[in-house]
Amino acid sequence: MENKYARKLSPDNRFILFYQFEDNPLEPGRWLTYYVKEAKTNIFKKDKTKILADSIYWKPDNVLVIIPYRKMIKTELEVDEKENDNQILIPIR
């Protein structure tokens, strides 16, 4: 299973994020499937999860950040977006 997933080590090299993106035939967004294992013991720290998302990355304190997919609709009354809005934060311990 792990060979079809991309890998990213956590900043302190304690955990491995396995993830893959798949096209969603019904929407322009992509499905993100991911899970996290402890690097030394191979124990699951975050079970396999699937979500519509644009990106996933590590923050320095072993927190996963997922940017969920959202449709961007441009209007004349567009409101400025805050940088941290619409982030999913998942601490890994």
mmCIF file of C-alpha atoms in Angstrom:
data_model
loop_
_atom_site.group_PDB
_atom_site.id
_atom_site.type_symbol
_atom_site.label_atom_id
_atom_site.label_comp_id
_atom_site.label_asym_id
_atom_site.label_seq_id
_atom_site.Cartn_x
_atom_site.Cartn_y
_atom_site.Cartn_z
ATOM 1 C CA MET A 1 0.000 0.000 0.000
ATOM 2 C CA GLU A 2 2.754 2.467 0.919
ATOM 3 C CA ASN A 3 4.513 2.306 -2.447
ATOM 4 C CA LYS A 4 1.752 4.253 -4.257
ATOM 5 C CA TYR A 5 1.835 7.080 -1.689
ATOM 6 C CA ALA A 6 4.216 10.036 -1.605
ATOM 7 C CA ARG A 7 6.075 10.497 1.708
ATOM 8 C CA LYS A 8 7.057 13.486 3.822
ATOM 9 C CA LEU A 9 9.016 13.291 7.057
ATOM 10 C CA SER A 10 7.887 15.476 9.945
ATOM 11 C CA PRO A 11 10.243 18.345 10.854
ATOM 12 C CA ASP A 12 11.805 16.330 13.710
ATOM 13 C CA ASN A 13 11.888 13.074 11.655
ATOM 14 C CA ARG A 14 9.640 11.248 14.167
ATOM 15 C CA PHE A 15 6.681 10.699 11.835
ATOM 16 C CA ILE A 16 6.086 9.880 8.176
ATOM 17 C CA LEU A 17 3.136 11.326 6.292
ATOM 18 C CA PHE A 18 1.926 9.087 3.457
ATOM 19 C CA TYR A 19 -0.386 10.818 1.006
ATOM 20 C CA GLN A 20 -1.771 10.691 -2.523
ATOM 21 C CA PHE A 21 -4.052 12.862 -4.613
ATOM 22 C CA GLU A 22 -6.678 11.406 -6.956
ATOM 23 C CA ASP A 23 -8.786 13.220 -9.521
ATOM 24 C CA ASN A 24 -12.446 13.613 -8.630
ATOM 25 C CA PRO A 25 -14.555 12.988 -11.751
ATOM 26 C CA LEU A 26 -17.542 14.954 -10.386
ATOM 27 C CA GLU A 27 -15.725 18.121 -9.319
ATOM 28 C CA PRO A 28 -12.545 19.971 -10.268
ATOM 29 C CA GLY A 29 -11.144 19.298 -6.764
ATOM 30 C CA ARG A 30 -8.901 16.337 -5.920
ATOM 31 C CA TRP A 31 -9.294 13.625 -3.294
ATOM 32 C CA LEU A 32 -6.486 13.493 -0.750
ATOM 33 C CA THR A 33 -5.922 10.180 1.010
ATOM 34 C CA TYR A 34 -3.396 10.270 3.835
ATOM 35 C CA TYR A 35 -2.172 8.571 6.994
ATOM 36 C CA VAL A 36 0.719 9.011 9.428
ATOM 37 C CA LYS A 37 3.063 6.413 10.935
ATOM 38 C CA GLU A 38 5.765 6.693 13.546
ATOM 39 C CA ALA A 39 9.102 6.436 11.725
ATOM 40 C CA LYS A 40 10.898 4.082 14.143
ATOM 41 C CA THR A 41 8.070 1.703 15.096
ATOM 42 C CA ASN A 42 5.776 1.901 12.037
ATOM 43 C CA ILE A 43 2.799 2.378 14.389
ATOM 44 C CA PHE A 44 -0.166 4.284 12.955
ATOM 45 C CA LYS A 45 -0.510 7.735 14.527
ATOM 46 C CA LYS A 46 -3.300 8.901 12.206
ATOM 47 C CA ASP A 47 -5.558 6.412 10.468
ATOM 48 C CA LYS A 48 -6.203 6.552 6.742
ATOM 49 C CA THR A 49 -8.435 9.513 5.890
ATOM 50 C CA LYS A 50 -9.902 10.759 2.614
ATOM 51 C CA ILE A 51 -10.920 14.396 2.035
ATOM 52 C CA LEU A 52 -11.299 16.842 -0.840
ATOM 53 C CA ALA A 53 -8.209 19.020 -0.468
ATOM 54 C CA ASP A 54 -5.840 21.310 -2.313
ATOM 55 C CA SER A 55 -2.683 20.583 -0.291
ATOM 56 C CA ILE A 56 -1.144 19.045 2.820
ATOM 57 C CA TYR A 57 2.082 19.921 4.616
ATOM 58 C CA TRP A 58 3.867 19.803 7.987
ATOM 59 C CA LYS A 59 4.237 22.762 10.334
ATOM 60 C CA PRO A 60 7.435 22.879 12.469
ATOM 61 C CA ASP A 61 5.675 21.608 15.628
ATOM 62 C CA ASN A 62 4.529 18.261 14.107
ATOM 63 C CA VAL A 63 1.138 19.601 13.099
ATOM 64 C CA LEU A 64 -0.320 18.609 9.758
ATOM 65 C CA VAL A 65 -1.989 21.397 7.819
ATOM 66 C CA ILE A 66 -4.610 20.489 5.243
ATOM 67 C CA ILE A 67 -6.004 23.117 2.913
ATOM 68 C CA PRO A 68 -9.456 21.807 1.973
ATOM 69 C CA TYR A 69 -10.796 22.241 -1.530
ATOM 70 C CA ARG A 70 -13.203 25.084 -1.996
ATOM 71 C CA LYS A 71 -14.752 26.609 -5.047
ATOM 72 C CA MET A 72 -13.543 30.115 -5.667
ATOM 73 C CA ILE A 73 -16.347 32.324 -6.888
ATOM 74 C CA LYS A 74 -15.306 35.825 -7.902
ATOM 75 C CA THR A 75 -17.841 38.581 -7.333
ATOM 76 C CA GLU A 76 -17.755 42.317 -7.216
ATOM 77 C CA LEU A 77 -18.251 42.150 -3.447
ATOM 78 C CA GLU A 78 -15.339 39.807 -2.820
ATOM 79 C CA VAL A 79 -14.078 39.929 0.763
ATOM 80 C CA ASP A 80 -10.382 39.683 1.576
ATOM 81 C CA GLU A 81 -9.444 36.213 2.822
ATOM 82 C CA LYS A 82 -7.401 35.690 5.940
ATOM 83 C CA GLU A 83 -4.345 33.531 5.395
ATOM 84 C CA ASN A 84 -5.261 31.005 8.104
ATOM 85 C CA ASP A 85 -8.919 30.610 7.203
ATOM 86 C CA ASN A 86 -10.041 27.221 5.961
ATOM 87 C CA GLN A 87 -7.061 25.278 7.299
ATOM 88 C CA ILE A 88 -7.458 21.973 9.083
ATOM 89 C CA LEU A 89 -4.796 21.554 11.776
ATOM 90 C CA ILE A 90 -4.030 18.036 13.019
ATOM 91 C CA PRO A 91 -1.457 17.702 15.816
ATOM 92 C CA ILE A 92 0.509 14.425 15.678
ATOM 93 C CA ARG A 93 1.871 13.150 18.993
#
